[in-house]
Short mmCIF file of C-alpha atoms in Angstrom, two decimals:
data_model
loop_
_atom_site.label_atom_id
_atom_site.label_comp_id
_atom_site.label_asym_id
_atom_site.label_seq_id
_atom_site.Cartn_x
_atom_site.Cartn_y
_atom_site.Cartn_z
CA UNK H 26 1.12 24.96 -89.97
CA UNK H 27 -2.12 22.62 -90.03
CA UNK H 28 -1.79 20.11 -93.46
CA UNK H 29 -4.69 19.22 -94.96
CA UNK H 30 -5.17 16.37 -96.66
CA UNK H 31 -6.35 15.91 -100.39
CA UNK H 32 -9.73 15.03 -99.53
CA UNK H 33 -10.15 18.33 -97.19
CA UNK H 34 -9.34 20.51 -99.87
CA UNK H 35 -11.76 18.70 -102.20
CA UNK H 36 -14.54 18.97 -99.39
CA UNK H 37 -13.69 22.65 -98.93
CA UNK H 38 -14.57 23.37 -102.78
CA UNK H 39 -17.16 21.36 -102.91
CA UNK H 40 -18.77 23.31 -99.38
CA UNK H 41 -17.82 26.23 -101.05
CA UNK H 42 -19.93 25.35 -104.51
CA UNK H 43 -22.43 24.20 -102.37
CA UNK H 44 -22.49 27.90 -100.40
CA UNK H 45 -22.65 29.08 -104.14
CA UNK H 46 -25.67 27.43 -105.51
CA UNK H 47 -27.53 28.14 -102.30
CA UNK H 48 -26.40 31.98 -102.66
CA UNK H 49 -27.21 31.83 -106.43
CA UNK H 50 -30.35 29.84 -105.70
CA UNK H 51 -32.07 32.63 -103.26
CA UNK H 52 -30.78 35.19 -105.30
CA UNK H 53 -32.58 33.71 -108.45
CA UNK H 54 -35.75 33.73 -106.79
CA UNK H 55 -35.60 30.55 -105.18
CA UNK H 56 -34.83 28.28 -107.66
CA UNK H 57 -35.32 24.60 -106.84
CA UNK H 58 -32.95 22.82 -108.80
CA UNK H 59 -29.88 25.49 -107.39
CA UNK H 60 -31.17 25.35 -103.63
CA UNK H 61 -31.29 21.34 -103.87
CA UNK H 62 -27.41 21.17 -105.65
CA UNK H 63 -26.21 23.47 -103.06
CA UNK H 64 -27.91 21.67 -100.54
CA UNK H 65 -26.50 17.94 -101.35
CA UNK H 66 -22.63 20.00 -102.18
CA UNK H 67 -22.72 21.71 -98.68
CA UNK H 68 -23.15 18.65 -96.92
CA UNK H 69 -20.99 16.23 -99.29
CA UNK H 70 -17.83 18.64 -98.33
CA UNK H 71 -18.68 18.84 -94.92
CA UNK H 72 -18.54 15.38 -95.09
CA UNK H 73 -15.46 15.03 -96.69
CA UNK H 74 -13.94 17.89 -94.70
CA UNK H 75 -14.37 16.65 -91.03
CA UNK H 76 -15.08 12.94 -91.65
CA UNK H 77 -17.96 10.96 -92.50
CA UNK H 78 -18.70 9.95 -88.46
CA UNK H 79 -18.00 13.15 -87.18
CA UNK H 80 -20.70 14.92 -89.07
CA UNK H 81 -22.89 12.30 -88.07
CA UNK H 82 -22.14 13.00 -84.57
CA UNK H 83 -22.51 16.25 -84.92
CA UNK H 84 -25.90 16.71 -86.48
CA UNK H 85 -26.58 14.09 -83.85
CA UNK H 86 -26.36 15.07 -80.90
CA UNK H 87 -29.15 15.18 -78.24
CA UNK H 88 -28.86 18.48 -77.79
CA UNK H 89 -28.80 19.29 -81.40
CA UNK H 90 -31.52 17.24 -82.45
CA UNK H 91 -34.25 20.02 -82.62
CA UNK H 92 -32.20 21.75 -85.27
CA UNK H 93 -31.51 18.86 -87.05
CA UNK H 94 -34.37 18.13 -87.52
CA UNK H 95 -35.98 21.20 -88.89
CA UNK H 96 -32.09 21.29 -91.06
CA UNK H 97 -32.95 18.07 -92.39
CA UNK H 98 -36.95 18.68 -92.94
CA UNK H 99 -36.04 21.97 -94.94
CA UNK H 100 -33.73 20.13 -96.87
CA UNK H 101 -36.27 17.66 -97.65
CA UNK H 102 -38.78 20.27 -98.54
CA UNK H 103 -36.49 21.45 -101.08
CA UNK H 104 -36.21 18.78 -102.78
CA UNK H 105 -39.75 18.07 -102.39
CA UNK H 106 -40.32 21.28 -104.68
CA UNK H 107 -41.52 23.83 -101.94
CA UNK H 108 -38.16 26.07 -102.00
CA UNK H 109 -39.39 29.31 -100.06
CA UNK H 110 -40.92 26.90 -97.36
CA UNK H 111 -37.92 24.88 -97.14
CA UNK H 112 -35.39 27.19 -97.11
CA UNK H 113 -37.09 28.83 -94.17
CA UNK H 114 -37.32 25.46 -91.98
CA UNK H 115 -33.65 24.88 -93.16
CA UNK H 116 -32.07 28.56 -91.84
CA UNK H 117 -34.38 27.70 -88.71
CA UNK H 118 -32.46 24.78 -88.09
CA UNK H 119 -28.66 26.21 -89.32
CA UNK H 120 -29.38 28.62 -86.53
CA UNK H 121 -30.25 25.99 -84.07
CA UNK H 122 -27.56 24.08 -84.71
CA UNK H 123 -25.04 26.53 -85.14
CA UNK H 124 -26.27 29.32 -82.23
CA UNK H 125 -23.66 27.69 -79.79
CA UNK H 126 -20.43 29.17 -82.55
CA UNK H 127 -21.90 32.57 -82.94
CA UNK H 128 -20.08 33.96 -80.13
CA UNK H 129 -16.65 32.47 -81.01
CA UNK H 130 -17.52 33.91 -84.99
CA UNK H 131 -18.34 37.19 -83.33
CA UNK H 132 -15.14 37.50 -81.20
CA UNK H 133 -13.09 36.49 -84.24
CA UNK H 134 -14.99 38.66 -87.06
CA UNK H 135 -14.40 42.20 -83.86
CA UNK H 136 -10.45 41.18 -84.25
CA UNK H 137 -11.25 42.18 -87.73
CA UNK H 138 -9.97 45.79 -88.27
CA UNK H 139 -12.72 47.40 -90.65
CA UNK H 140 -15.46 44.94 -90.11
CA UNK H 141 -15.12 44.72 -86.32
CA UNK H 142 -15.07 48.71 -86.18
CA UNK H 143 -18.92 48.30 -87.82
CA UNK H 144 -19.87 45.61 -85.33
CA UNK H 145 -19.24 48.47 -82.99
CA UNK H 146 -21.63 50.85 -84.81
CA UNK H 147 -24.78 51.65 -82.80
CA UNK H 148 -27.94 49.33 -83.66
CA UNK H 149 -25.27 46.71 -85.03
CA UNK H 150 -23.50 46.51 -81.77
CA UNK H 151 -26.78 45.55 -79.74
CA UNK H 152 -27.54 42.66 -82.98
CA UNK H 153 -23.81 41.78 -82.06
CA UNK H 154 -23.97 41.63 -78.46
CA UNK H 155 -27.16 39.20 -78.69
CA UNK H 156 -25.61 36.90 -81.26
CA UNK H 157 -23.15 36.55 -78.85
CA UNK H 158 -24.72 36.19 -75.50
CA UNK H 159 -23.67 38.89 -73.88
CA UNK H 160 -25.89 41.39 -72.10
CA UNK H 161 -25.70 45.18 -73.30
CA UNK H 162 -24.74 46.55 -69.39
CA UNK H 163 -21.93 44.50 -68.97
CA UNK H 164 -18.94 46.28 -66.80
#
């Protein structure tokens, strides 16, 4: 069994807040002061999750750098007071970033026994299969 240390679990509420006030912030019609708390918690337990240098290295990367940008610039926006705008630059740059663990969360979520059987449903399936990388002919 992985232990995690005290700090972990504290980053993994405070990523988990974060997730909140961004959900509760889009779902409020883009509310500014939600989207910027959620925003500054997200990245605040990601830091204190994997380490203050390995996030660094990880947003920085060369081959990363186009999406952390635009992750960044959104965030920035949002706290500039343009939430829509922001938010849009930010999920632009989330998928950037994060495009090269979409195929290992799509393998993991089809082990899933009722979700995985609705990944397999038609017009999902081909969503699915480009998330992933994989072409729909495959033998």
């Amino acid at each position: 069994m992985i232990s995690i240390s005290d700090n972990q679990k504290i980053g993994i509420a405070i990523s988990g807040f974060g997730m909140l006030f961004l959900f509760l912030g889009m779902l409020l019609f883009f509310d500014k002061g939600l989207l910027a708390m959620g925003n500054i918690m997200f990245l605040c337990g990601l830091a204190l999750i994997i380490g203050l240098e390995r996030t660094f290295r990880f947003f920085f990367q060369r081959q990363k750098m186009k999406g952390s940008v635009a992750f960044f610039g959104g965030i920035f926006v949002v706290l500039m007071g343009f939430p829509f705008t922001g938010m849009c630059i930010e999920s632009y740059g989330f998928f950037v970033i994060f495009s090269g663990f979409f195929p290992v969360a799509i393998n993991f979520i089809r082990r899933i026994p009722i979700i995985g059987n609705l990944l397999n449903l038609p017009g999902l399936s081909h969503i699915a299969a480009k998330l992933e990388g994989q072409s729909r002919y495959n033998v």
